Coordinates of C-alpha atoms in Angstrom, one line a residue:
Chain A
M159 CA 5.9 -9.6 -56.9
K160 CA 3.4 -8.3 -53.9
K161 CA 4.5 -5.6 -52.0
Y162 CA 4.4 -5.8 -48.0
I163 CA 4.6 -2.3 -46.1
S164 CA 5.0 -2.1 -42.3
T165 CA 2.2 0.1 -41.4
G166 CA 3.8 0.1 -37.5
K167 CA 5.1 -1.6 -35.2
K168 CA 3.5 -3.2 -32.1
D169 CA 4.4 -6.5 -30.2
T170 CA 2.2 -9.3 -31.0
R171 CA 1.5 -9.9 -27.4
S172 CA -0.2 -6.5 -27.5
G173 CA -2.8 -8.5 -30.5
F174 CA -3.4 -11.2 -27.6
G175 CA -4.4 -8.0 -25.2
V176 CA -6.7 -6.6 -27.3
G177 CA -8.2 -9.5 -28.6
L178 CA -8.7 -11.6 -25.1
L179 CA -10.7 -8.5 -24.7
E180 CA -12.7 -8.6 -27.5
L181 CA -13.7 -11.9 -27.3
G182 CA -14.8 -11.5 -23.7
K183 CA -17.3 -9.1 -25.4
K184 CA -18.6 -11.5 -27.5
N185 CA -18.5 -14.3 -25.5
E186 CA -19.6 -14.2 -21.8
N187 CA -18.2 -17.9 -20.9
V188 CA -14.2 -17.0 -22.2
M189 CA -12.0 -16.9 -19.1
A190 CA -8.2 -15.5 -18.3
L191 CA -6.3 -17.2 -16.1
C192 CA -2.5 -15.6 -15.1
A193 CA 0.3 -16.8 -13.2
D194 CA 1.6 -13.9 -11.5
L195 CA 2.5 -12.4 -15.5
T196 CA -0.2 -10.3 -16.3
G197 CA 0.7 -7.4 -17.7
S198 CA 3.4 -9.1 -19.5
L199 CA 0.6 -11.0 -21.2
K200 CA -1.2 -8.3 -21.8
M201 CA -3.6 -9.5 -19.5
N202 CA -4.7 -6.3 -17.7
A203 CA -7.7 -4.7 -20.3
F204 CA -9.5 -8.2 -19.9
E205 CA -9.2 -7.9 -16.2
D206 CA -9.9 -4.2 -15.9
T207 CA -12.8 -4.9 -17.6
F208 CA -14.0 -8.6 -16.5
P209 CA -12.6 -8.9 -12.7
E210 CA -15.0 -11.9 -12.0
R211 CA -13.7 -13.7 -14.5
F212 CA -10.2 -13.4 -14.5
I213 CA -8.5 -15.5 -11.9
Q214 CA -4.7 -14.6 -10.7
T215 CA -3.6 -18.4 -9.7
G216 CA 0.1 -16.8 -8.5
I217 CA 2.9 -18.4 -10.1
S218 CA 1.6 -22.5 -9.7
E219 CA 1.6 -22.8 -13.9
A220 CA 0.6 -26.6 -13.1
N221 CA -2.4 -25.0 -11.4
M222 CA -3.3 -22.6 -13.3
I223 CA -3.2 -25.7 -16.6
G224 CA -5.4 -28.4 -14.6
I225 CA -8.1 -25.3 -13.2
A226 CA -8.4 -24.2 -17.2
A227 CA -9.6 -27.7 -17.6
G228 CA -11.4 -28.2 -15.1
L229 CA -13.3 -25.0 -16.0
T230 CA -14.3 -26.5 -19.6
I231 CA -16.3 -28.7 -17.4
G232 CA -18.6 -26.0 -16.3
G233 CA -18.6 -24.7 -20.2
K234 CA -16.1 -21.9 -19.5
I235 CA -13.4 -21.1 -22.0
P236 CA -10.4 -20.4 -20.1
F237 CA -7.1 -18.5 -21.8
T238 CA -4.0 -19.5 -19.6
G239 CA -1.4 -16.9 -20.0
T240 CA 2.0 -17.1 -19.1
F241 CA 5.7 -17.3 -20.8
A242 CA 5.8 -19.9 -23.9
N243 CA 8.6 -21.9 -21.4
F244 CA 6.5 -21.6 -18.4
S245 CA 2.7 -23.0 -20.4
T246 CA 4.5 -25.7 -22.4
A247 CA 8.0 -27.2 -20.7
R248 CA 6.7 -26.4 -16.8
V249 CA 3.6 -28.3 -17.3
M250 CA 3.9 -30.7 -20.4
D251 CA 2.2 -33.2 -18.3
Q252 CA -1.0 -31.0 -17.2
I253 CA -1.5 -30.4 -20.5
R254 CA -1.3 -33.8 -21.9
Q255 CA -3.0 -35.8 -18.9
S256 CA -5.8 -32.8 -18.3
V257 CA -6.1 -30.6 -21.7
A258 CA -5.5 -32.7 -24.5
Y259 CA -6.4 -36.3 -23.1
S260 CA -8.6 -35.2 -21.8
G261 CA -10.3 -33.4 -25.1
K262 CA -10.9 -30.2 -23.1
N263 CA -11.3 -26.2 -24.3
V264 CA -8.3 -24.6 -23.1
K265 CA -6.9 -21.9 -24.9
I266 CA -2.7 -22.2 -23.6
A267 CA -1.4 -18.2 -24.6
A268 CA 2.1 -18.2 -24.7
S269 CA 4.0 -15.4 -24.5
H270 CA 7.8 -14.1 -25.0
A271 CA 8.4 -17.0 -26.7
G272 CA 11.8 -17.8 -29.2
L273 CA 14.7 -15.8 -28.5
T274 CA 13.4 -12.2 -29.2
L275 CA 12.2 -12.4 -25.2
G276 CA 16.1 -11.0 -25.8
E277 CA 17.9 -10.0 -22.4
D278 CA 16.0 -12.2 -20.0
G279 CA 18.5 -15.3 -21.5
A280 CA 18.0 -18.8 -22.2
T281 CA 15.9 -20.0 -19.2
H282 CA 13.3 -18.0 -20.6
Q283 CA 13.5 -18.3 -24.2
S284 CA 11.5 -21.1 -25.2
L285 CA 13.1 -22.5 -28.3
E286 CA 11.5 -26.2 -27.5
D287 CA 7.6 -25.6 -27.2
I288 CA 6.3 -25.9 -31.0
G289 CA 7.8 -29.3 -31.0
M290 CA 6.0 -30.4 -28.0
I291 CA 2.9 -29.4 -28.2
R292 CA 3.0 -30.1 -32.1
M293 CA 3.6 -34.1 -30.8
L294 CA -0.1 -33.9 -28.3
P295 CA -2.9 -35.2 -30.1
H296 CA -6.0 -33.6 -30.4
M297 CA -3.8 -30.1 -30.1
T298 CA -4.1 -26.9 -32.5
V299 CA -1.1 -25.0 -33.0
V300 CA -1.1 -21.6 -33.5
V301 CA 1.8 -19.2 -34.4
P302 CA 1.1 -15.4 -36.0
C303 CA 3.0 -13.2 -38.0
D304 CA 1.9 -9.9 -36.4
Y305 CA 0.5 -7.8 -34.3
N306 CA -3.3 -8.1 -36.1
Q307 CA -2.7 -11.3 -36.7
T308 CA -2.6 -12.6 -33.3
R309 CA -5.5 -9.9 -32.5
L310 CA -7.5 -12.2 -35.7
A311 CA -6.0 -15.6 -34.2
T312 CA -7.2 -15.2 -30.6
I313 CA -10.2 -13.9 -31.2
A314 CA -10.3 -17.2 -34.0
V315 CA -8.8 -20.3 -31.4
G316 CA -11.6 -18.5 -29.0
E317 CA -14.0 -19.1 -31.0
M318 CA -12.9 -23.3 -32.5
V319 CA -13.9 -26.3 -29.6
G320 CA -10.6 -28.1 -28.9
P321 CA -7.2 -27.3 -27.1
V322 CA -4.9 -25.0 -28.7
Y323 CA -1.8 -23.9 -27.8
L324 CA -0.8 -19.8 -29.3
R325 CA 2.1 -18.8 -29.0
F326 CA 3.3 -15.4 -29.8
G327 CA 6.1 -12.3 -28.6
R328 CA 7.3 -9.8 -26.9
P329 CA 9.1 -6.9 -29.1
S330 CA 8.0 -4.7 -31.3
W331 CA 7.5 -5.8 -34.4
D332 CA 7.1 -4.9 -38.3
I333 CA 2.4 -5.3 -38.9
F334 CA 1.8 -5.7 -42.9
T335 CA -1.4 -7.6 -42.2
P336 CA -4.7 -5.9 -42.6
A337 CA -6.7 -5.1 -38.7
E338 CA -9.4 -7.0 -40.8
D339 CA -8.4 -10.2 -42.9
P340 CA -10.6 -12.8 -44.5
T341 CA -7.5 -14.6 -45.6
F342 CA -6.8 -15.9 -42.3
Q343 CA -8.6 -19.2 -41.5
L344 CA -6.9 -21.5 -39.1
G345 CA -5.6 -24.5 -40.6
K346 CA -5.4 -22.8 -44.1
A347 CA -1.8 -21.3 -45.0
Q348 CA -1.7 -17.9 -46.7
V349 CA 0.7 -17.3 -49.7
M350 CA 1.8 -14.1 -49.0
T351 CA 4.2 -13.6 -52.5
E352 CA 3.4 -16.1 -54.9
G353 CA 7.4 -17.2 -56.3
T354 CA 8.5 -19.6 -58.8
D355 CA 12.5 -20.2 -57.6
V356 CA 12.0 -21.2 -54.5
T357 CA 9.6 -21.9 -51.6
I358 CA 9.9 -20.1 -48.0
I359 CA 7.6 -20.9 -45.7
A360 CA 7.8 -18.9 -41.9
C361 CA 6.0 -18.6 -39.2
G362 CA 6.0 -15.4 -36.5
H363 CA 8.2 -12.7 -36.9
M364 CA 9.8 -14.8 -39.6
V365 CA 7.0 -14.0 -42.0
W366 CA 8.2 -10.3 -41.7
L367 CA 11.9 -11.0 -41.9
S368 CA 10.9 -13.7 -45.5
L369 CA 9.2 -11.1 -47.1
Q370 CA 12.6 -8.9 -46.9
A371 CA 14.5 -12.0 -48.1
A372 CA 12.1 -12.3 -50.5
E373 CA 12.5 -8.5 -52.2
Q374 CA 16.3 -8.8 -52.1
L375 CA 16.5 -12.4 -54.0
E376 CA 14.4 -10.9 -56.2
A377 CA 16.4 -8.2 -56.9
E378 CA 19.0 -10.8 -57.2
G379 CA 16.5 -12.9 -60.0
I380 CA 15.1 -15.2 -57.4
S381 CA 11.7 -15.3 -56.7
A382 CA 10.2 -16.1 -53.7
E383 CA 6.7 -17.2 -52.9
V384 CA 6.1 -17.0 -49.3
I385 CA 4.1 -18.8 -47.3
N386 CA 2.4 -17.3 -43.5
M387 CA 2.0 -21.1 -42.0
H388 CA 0.4 -19.4 -38.7
T389 CA -1.0 -23.0 -38.2
I390 CA 1.1 -25.7 -37.0
K391 CA -1.0 -27.9 -36.7
P392 CA -2.9 -29.0 -38.2
L393 CA -0.8 -28.3 -41.0
D394 CA -2.0 -26.8 -44.4
E395 CA -0.2 -29.7 -46.2
A396 CA -1.9 -29.3 -49.8
A397 CA -0.4 -25.5 -49.8
I398 CA 3.1 -27.2 -48.9
V399 CA 3.0 -29.8 -51.5
A400 CA 1.8 -27.4 -54.5
S401 CA 4.2 -24.9 -53.5
A402 CA 6.9 -26.9 -53.7
R403 CA 5.6 -28.4 -56.9
K404 CA 6.2 -24.9 -58.2
T405 CA 9.2 -24.2 -57.4
G406 CA 11.2 -27.3 -56.4
C407 CA 12.7 -26.2 -53.7
V408 CA 11.8 -24.8 -49.9
V409 CA 13.3 -23.1 -47.0
T410 CA 11.6 -23.1 -43.8
A411 CA 11.8 -20.6 -41.5
E412 CA 11.0 -20.6 -37.6
E413 CA 11.8 -19.0 -34.3
H414 CA 12.6 -22.2 -32.2
N415 CA 15.2 -24.5 -32.3
R416 CA 15.8 -27.0 -36.0
Y417 CA 13.9 -30.2 -34.0
G418 CA 10.4 -30.3 -34.1
G419 CA 9.4 -27.5 -34.6
L420 CA 7.6 -26.2 -38.2
G421 CA 10.4 -26.8 -40.4
D422 CA 10.5 -30.6 -39.0
A423 CA 6.5 -31.1 -40.0
V424 CA 6.8 -29.3 -43.2
A425 CA 9.9 -31.9 -43.9
Q426 CA 7.3 -34.5 -43.0
V427 CA 5.1 -33.9 -45.6
L428 CA 7.6 -33.5 -48.7
G429 CA 9.2 -36.7 -47.4
R430 CA 6.2 -38.2 -48.2
Q431 CA 4.4 -36.9 -50.5
L432 CA 6.7 -35.2 -52.7
P433 CA 10.0 -35.2 -52.0
T434 CA 11.7 -31.7 -52.4
P435 CA 15.2 -30.3 -51.3
Q436 CA 14.5 -28.1 -48.5
E437 CA 16.9 -25.7 -45.8
Y438 CA 16.2 -24.9 -42.5
V439 CA 16.4 -21.2 -40.6
A440 CA 16.3 -22.4 -37.5
V441 CA 18.0 -21.8 -33.9
N442 CA 20.6 -24.9 -34.8
D443 CA 19.6 -26.9 -31.3
T444 CA 21.2 -25.2 -29.2
F445 CA 20.2 -22.6 -26.4
G446 CA 19.6 -18.6 -26.6
E447 CA 22.0 -15.9 -24.4
S448 CA 21.1 -12.6 -23.8
G449 CA 21.2 -9.7 -25.8
T450 CA 18.5 -7.1 -27.5
P451 CA 16.1 -9.0 -29.7
M452 CA 17.8 -8.4 -33.5
E453 CA 21.2 -8.9 -32.0
L454 CA 20.3 -12.3 -31.2
M455 CA 18.7 -13.1 -34.4
K456 CA 21.7 -11.8 -36.1
K457 CA 24.0 -13.9 -33.9
Y458 CA 21.6 -17.2 -34.4
G459 CA 21.2 -16.9 -38.0
L460 CA 17.8 -16.1 -37.8
D461 CA 18.0 -12.7 -39.4
T462 CA 16.6 -11.6 -43.6
P463 CA 20.2 -12.6 -44.5
D464 CA 20.2 -16.1 -43.4
I465 CA 17.3 -16.9 -45.1
V466 CA 18.5 -15.2 -48.3
A467 CA 21.4 -17.6 -47.8
A468 CA 19.5 -20.4 -47.1
A469 CA 17.2 -19.7 -50.3
K470 CA 20.2 -19.4 -52.5
R471 CA 21.6 -23.0 -50.9
V472 CA 18.0 -24.3 -51.8
V473 CA 17.8 -23.1 -55.3
G474 CA 21.5 -24.5 -55.8
R475 CA 20.5 -27.8 -54.8
K476 CA 17.5 -28.6 -57.5
Chain B
M247 CA -31.4 -42.1 -9.1
K248 CA -32.5 -43.5 -6.7
K249 CA -30.7 -43.1 -3.0
I250 CA -30.0 -46.3 -0.8
D251 CA -30.7 -45.5 2.7
S252 CA -30.0 -48.6 4.8
I253 CA -26.8 -49.3 6.2
E254 CA -27.3 -53.1 5.6
E255 CA -28.2 -52.0 1.8
L256 CA -25.4 -50.2 1.5
Q257 CA -22.8 -53.2 3.1
K258 CA -24.0 -54.8 0.8
M259 CA -23.3 -52.9 -2.5
A260 CA -20.0 -52.5 -0.8
A261 CA -19.5 -56.0 -0.4
Q262 CA -20.4 -56.7 -3.9
V263 CA -17.8 -53.7 -4.8
R264 CA -14.7 -55.2 -3.4
R265 CA -16.0 -58.7 -5.4
D266 CA -16.2 -56.6 -8.6
I267 CA -12.9 -55.2 -8.0
V268 CA -10.7 -58.6 -7.0
R269 CA -12.9 -60.4 -9.9
M270 CA -11.7 -57.3 -12.9
V271 CA -8.2 -57.4 -11.3
Y272 CA -7.9 -61.3 -11.6
R273 CA -9.6 -61.5 -15.0
V274 CA -7.1 -59.3 -16.7
Q275 CA -3.5 -60.3 -14.0
S276 CA -3.4 -56.1 -14.0
G277 CA -4.4 -53.6 -11.8
H278 CA -4.1 -51.8 -8.5
P279 CA -7.3 -54.1 -5.4
G280 CA -5.2 -52.6 -2.5
G281 CA -6.6 -49.4 -2.5
S282 CA -8.7 -50.2 -4.5
L283 CA -10.2 -52.1 -1.5
G284 CA -10.0 -49.6 0.8
C285 CA -12.0 -46.8 -0.7
A286 CA -15.0 -49.2 -1.8
D287 CA -16.7 -47.9 1.8
F288 CA -16.6 -44.6 1.2
L289 CA -17.0 -44.5 -3.0
T290 CA -20.2 -46.8 -2.0
T291 CA -21.8 -44.4 0.0
L292 CA -20.6 -41.8 -2.0
Y293 CA -21.8 -43.0 -5.0
F294 CA -25.2 -44.6 -3.1
K295 CA -26.5 -42.0 -0.7
V296 CA -24.5 -38.8 -0.6
L297 CA -24.6 -37.3 -4.3
N298 CA -27.0 -35.6 -6.3
H299 CA -26.6 -36.7 -9.8
D300 CA -27.9 -38.4 -12.7
P301 CA -26.0 -41.6 -13.7
A302 CA -28.6 -42.7 -16.6
N303 CA -28.0 -39.3 -17.8
F304 CA -24.1 -38.7 -17.4
T305 CA -23.5 -35.2 -19.0
M306 CA -20.2 -33.4 -18.9
D307 CA -21.5 -30.7 -17.6
G308 CA -22.8 -32.1 -14.9
K309 CA -25.0 -28.8 -14.5
D310 CA -27.5 -28.9 -11.0
Q311 CA -25.7 -32.1 -10.2
D312 CA -22.5 -32.5 -7.9
L313 CA -19.2 -33.9 -9.3
F314 CA -16.4 -36.0 -8.4
F315 CA -13.1 -36.6 -9.4
L316 CA -11.4 -39.6 -8.7
S317 CA -7.4 -37.7 -9.0
N318 CA -5.6 -41.4 -8.0
G319 CA -7.1 -42.9 -11.1
H320 CA -5.2 -45.6 -10.2
I321 CA -7.8 -46.8 -7.8
S322 CA -10.0 -47.2 -11.0
P323 CA -11.6 -50.4 -10.8
V324 CA -13.8 -49.7 -7.9
W325 CA -14.2 -46.3 -9.6
Y326 CA -16.2 -48.2 -12.5
S327 CA -18.1 -50.5 -10.3
V328 CA -19.3 -48.5 -8.4
L329 CA -20.3 -46.4 -11.7
A330 CA -21.4 -49.5 -12.8
R331 CA -23.8 -50.4 -10.9
S332 CA -25.4 -47.1 -9.9
G333 CA -26.1 -47.0 -13.7
Y334 CA -23.6 -45.2 -15.7
F335 CA -23.1 -48.5 -17.6
P336 CA -23.6 -52.0 -18.3
V337 CA -22.1 -54.1 -15.2
E338 CA -21.3 -56.6 -17.8
E339 CA -18.7 -54.1 -18.8
L340 CA -16.6 -54.3 -16.6
N341 CA -15.5 -57.7 -18.0
T342 CA -13.6 -55.5 -20.3
F343 CA -11.2 -54.0 -17.4
R344 CA -8.0 -53.3 -19.1
F345 CA -8.3 -55.5 -22.2
L346 CA -8.2 -53.7 -25.6
N347 CA -10.6 -51.9 -27.3
S348 CA -12.3 -51.1 -23.5
R349 CA -13.8 -47.7 -22.4
L350 CA -12.4 -49.0 -18.9
Q351 CA -8.4 -47.9 -19.6
G352 CA -6.3 -48.8 -17.1
H353 CA -7.0 -45.5 -15.8
P354 CA -9.8 -43.6 -15.9
A355 CA -9.8 -41.6 -19.4
T356 CA -12.3 -39.6 -21.1
E357 CA -10.9 -40.3 -24.3
E358 CA -13.3 -43.7 -25.1
G359 CA -16.3 -41.9 -23.5
L360 CA -17.0 -43.8 -20.9
P361 CA -20.0 -42.1 -19.2
G362 CA -19.2 -40.9 -15.2
V363 CA -15.3 -39.4 -16.2
R364 CA -15.0 -35.7 -16.8
V365 CA -11.2 -35.7 -17.0
A366 CA -8.3 -38.7 -17.2
S367 CA -6.3 -39.1 -14.0
G368 CA -3.4 -41.3 -13.2
S369 CA -0.1 -39.1 -13.4
L370 CA -1.2 -38.1 -9.7
G371 CA -1.7 -34.7 -8.6
Q372 CA -3.5 -33.3 -11.0
G373 CA -7.3 -34.1 -9.9
M374 CA -7.5 -31.1 -7.3
S375 CA -6.9 -28.4 -10.0
V376 CA -9.4 -30.0 -12.3
A377 CA -12.0 -30.5 -9.6
I378 CA -10.7 -26.7 -8.2
G379 CA -11.9 -25.5 -12.1
A380 CA -15.0 -27.7 -12.0
A381 CA -16.2 -26.0 -8.4
Y382 CA -14.7 -22.0 -9.7
A383 CA -17.1 -22.7 -12.4
K384 CA -20.2 -24.0 -10.7
K385 CA -20.1 -20.8 -8.8
L386 CA -20.1 -18.8 -11.9
N387 CA -23.0 -20.4 -13.5
Q388 CA -24.5 -20.3 -9.5
D389 CA -24.8 -23.6 -9.2
P390 CA -25.0 -24.4 -6.0
N391 CA -23.7 -28.3 -5.7
L392 CA -21.1 -29.5 -5.0
V393 CA -17.6 -31.1 -6.2
Y394 CA -15.3 -33.8 -4.2
T395 CA -12.5 -35.3 -5.0
L396 CA -10.2 -38.1 -4.1
H397 CA -6.9 -38.5 -3.5
G398 CA -4.2 -41.2 -2.0
D399 CA -2.2 -40.0 0.7
G400 CA 0.5 -40.6 -1.4
E401 CA -0.3 -38.6 -3.8
L402 CA 0.3 -35.9 -1.9
N403 CA 3.8 -36.2 -2.6
E404 CA 2.9 -34.5 -6.0
G405 CA 4.0 -30.5 -5.9
Q406 CA 0.6 -29.4 -7.8
I407 CA -1.4 -30.7 -4.8
W408 CA 0.3 -27.8 -3.0
E409 CA -0.7 -25.4 -5.1
A410 CA -4.0 -26.4 -5.4
A411 CA -3.9 -26.6 -1.9
L412 CA -3.1 -22.6 -1.7
F413 CA -5.3 -21.7 -4.7
A414 CA -8.6 -23.2 -2.9
P415 CA -9.1 -21.1 -0.1
H416 CA -7.3 -18.0 -1.0
H417 CA -10.4 -17.7 -3.7
K418 CA -13.0 -18.9 -1.6
I419 CA -13.1 -22.5 -3.4
D420 CA -15.7 -23.4 -1.0
N421 CA -17.9 -26.1 -2.6
L422 CA -15.1 -28.4 -2.8
I423 CA -14.9 -31.9 -0.3
S424 CA -11.5 -33.1 -0.7
V425 CA -11.3 -36.4 1.0
I426 CA -7.5 -38.5 1.7
D427 CA -7.4 -41.6 2.0
R428 CA -4.7 -42.2 4.4
N429 CA -4.0 -45.8 3.7
S430 CA -0.4 -44.7 4.7
Q431 CA 1.1 -46.9 2.0
Q432 CA 2.1 -46.3 -1.6
I433 CA 3.5 -48.3 -4.1
D434 CA 7.5 -48.2 -2.6
G435 CA 6.1 -49.1 1.2
P436 CA 4.9 -47.0 4.1
T437 CA 4.1 -43.6 3.1
E438 CA 6.4 -42.2 6.5
K439 CA 9.5 -44.7 5.3
V440 CA 9.0 -43.5 1.4
L441 CA 8.4 -39.1 2.0
A442 CA 6.7 -39.2 5.2
M443 CA 3.7 -36.9 5.3
G444 CA 3.4 -36.3 8.5
D445 CA 0.2 -34.4 10.1
I446 CA -1.6 -34.2 6.7
G447 CA -4.5 -32.3 8.4
A448 CA -2.6 -29.9 9.8
K449 CA -1.2 -29.1 6.5
F450 CA -4.2 -28.3 4.7
A451 CA -5.3 -26.4 8.2
A452 CA -1.9 -24.5 7.8
F453 CA -2.8 -24.0 4.1
G454 CA -6.5 -22.6 5.2
W455 CA -8.8 -25.8 4.9
Q456 CA -11.1 -26.9 7.2
V457 CA -10.7 -30.2 8.3
I458 CA -12.0 -32.6 9.4
S459 CA -11.5 -36.6 9.8
M460 CA -13.3 -39.9 8.9
D461 CA -13.4 -44.1 9.6
G462 CA -13.5 -44.9 6.7
H463 CA -14.8 -48.3 6.7
D464 CA -17.7 -47.3 9.2
L465 CA -20.3 -46.7 6.2
Q466 CA -22.5 -44.9 9.4
N467 CA -19.4 -42.8 10.6
I468 CA -19.0 -41.6 6.4
I469 CA -22.5 -40.9 5.7
D470 CA -22.6 -38.4 9.4
T471 CA -19.2 -37.1 8.2
L472 CA -20.3 -36.5 4.4
A473 CA -23.2 -34.1 6.2
R474 CA -20.9 -32.4 8.4
A475 CA -18.3 -31.9 5.2
K476 CA -21.8 -30.8 3.5
S477 CA -22.9 -28.4 6.2
M478 CA -19.4 -26.5 6.3
T479 CA -19.4 -25.9 2.6
G480 CA -20.3 -22.2 1.6
Q481 CA -18.2 -20.2 4.3
G482 CA -15.2 -19.1 2.1
K483 CA -13.3 -22.1 2.9
P484 CA -12.9 -25.6 1.5
I485 CA -13.3 -28.8 3.4
A486 CA -10.8 -31.6 2.9
I487 CA -11.7 -35.3 4.9
I488 CA -8.6 -36.8 6.2
M489 CA -9.9 -40.5 5.7
H490 CA -8.2 -43.3 7.6
T491 CA -8.4 -46.5 5.3
E492 CA -6.9 -49.9 5.2
M493 CA -5.3 -50.5 2.1
G494 CA -6.7 -53.9 0.5
K495 CA -9.7 -53.9 3.3
G496 CA -11.5 -56.8 2.8
V497 CA -9.2 -59.5 1.7
D498 CA -6.8 -60.9 4.6
Y499 CA -3.6 -60.7 2.7
M500 CA -4.4 -57.6 1.3
E501 CA -5.0 -55.9 4.6
G502 CA -2.7 -53.6 5.7
T503 CA 0.7 -54.2 3.3
H504 CA 1.7 -52.0 0.1
E505 CA 2.4 -55.5 -1.5
W506 CA -1.4 -55.8 -3.3
H507 CA -0.9 -51.9 -4.0
G508 CA -0.6 -52.8 -8.0
K509 CA -0.1 -56.6 -8.0
P510 CA -3.1 -59.1 -9.1
P511 CA -3.5 -62.5 -7.0
T512 CA -3.0 -65.6 -8.3
E513 CA -5.8 -68.5 -8.9
P514 CA -5.8 -69.8 -5.3
L515 CA -5.7 -66.7 -3.8
F516 CA -7.6 -65.2 -5.8
E517 CA -10.0 -68.2 -4.3
R518 CA -8.7 -67.1 -1.1
A519 CA -10.6 -63.7 -1.8
M520 CA -13.6 -64.7 -3.5
A521 CA -14.2 -67.2 -0.1
Q522 CA -13.8 -63.9 1.8
L523 CA -15.9 -61.7 -0.3
P524 CA -19.7 -62.8 -0.6
E525 CA -21.1 -62.3 -3.9
T526 CA -24.3 -59.5 -2.6
L527 CA -26.0 -58.2 -5.3
G528 CA -25.1 -60.7 -8.1
D529 CA -21.1 -60.8 -10.1
F530 CA -20.8 -59.2 -13.0

């Protein structure tokens, strides 16, 4: 089994900040908007380099989404930046009407997603965003797995035409994908490890934990195929079906409520094309709470041992 | 586009637009005639006399043209009539309003590619933000043309409007002219009874806008006020025009009441309306 080594730790939001700056240097139409969280979103470098292309909206997310939609009419490529909850739930109707239904080329950059936001607690821990945005026609939903991939994903979504939801996080997280990665393409799943007994499909921070789980499973004689599903919409259905056909069972792992997210997206594909036993590693329809990121991942069943246990359960159901 | 310069010709156009509105809504037995009739004079004047635009060659970016955003999307009948009659799409297409497979959706949309529409509206309160974004882009693109918006007074209940109202002066969006249709009616009743808006002009002024008022049924006053508003652009502040209108203007039983906000007339009432609205330029 292919082994992945952590080459260090960085927050995925910093990958966004670096990618945004690079994109801004490549394309003068790229703009950034922020609702009073510039530092948290790591948008300072862009703001400092391109002050005339940075818009501080103040704490008014609905207005920010609308302005972004309007900027696209003049050919701009705006990235909005705020926390995942304020990027989705708070502005769902603005995204729905002014962005998605209107087919506007807005890039919604959402940081601090999931439980790993940590100590701020449930008000700020978005566990529903993937589901909400995935339901909107025309939207692309991207959840990169580490710092390097978040940088690449930021550049990639800026270079495609169409509205995008780009989800990333706050904590320092292991880096295990290369800085330049020709295998990373929007809409195309990455098979991280090939395996024969169980497929683990993960997104975001859960990919690294899934790779750890695969190593533990290998030691116990279970061969796991780990798939990084960084693009949740449009979903690489062929990759899901091909792997499920090979292994005969699937675990999905996401930092999200078990309803509406990656797990449900995968289940829908399998149900239609290849009914396959599936186990969810996800938050069990509850709100989070304050705590350190890893304390929360453990308490809410999203840690490596939870993925290992789910894999064993699903192998037993074959 | 060839502009209409004489008041008399503008009046003829506005009369035909009113007739279009009632015929469209009656035909499909659905839609919002009241606010549409109230804004017929303004939108006719804007599209046929004021806007710098090229209806025959619609582009999404509207480069080197003025832009208009209808934020209170439910008055789509008046907008569609004005768009069609100024040449964005065939006048016959007004027949399809709100029917299946039409580009003329109940509320304006871009999904079907209707020329003249640049963003969907209908869910209220979003158009000012979008217009600000478009105006901001015009500045960055060094395009000196202007951005106009129209809002209902009831729509101002929405919080997003005030987010946008706060933003525009702070960021010196001075190429934006926002018109508020002060007809004092909304679906559930008089605005001052549903949720009092009070002195709307004072509210915008307090937010840092330049505020002027206009009689929305006096074509000369509309022309003069829009010219004045245009002369106030480029001075670091957006412009709000409080436009006084009567909901349902032109059809006696629809005037001054919220009853016809979103209701089509029955056949006898339709005939009564037709008798009051002369066919000046040919029906669709």
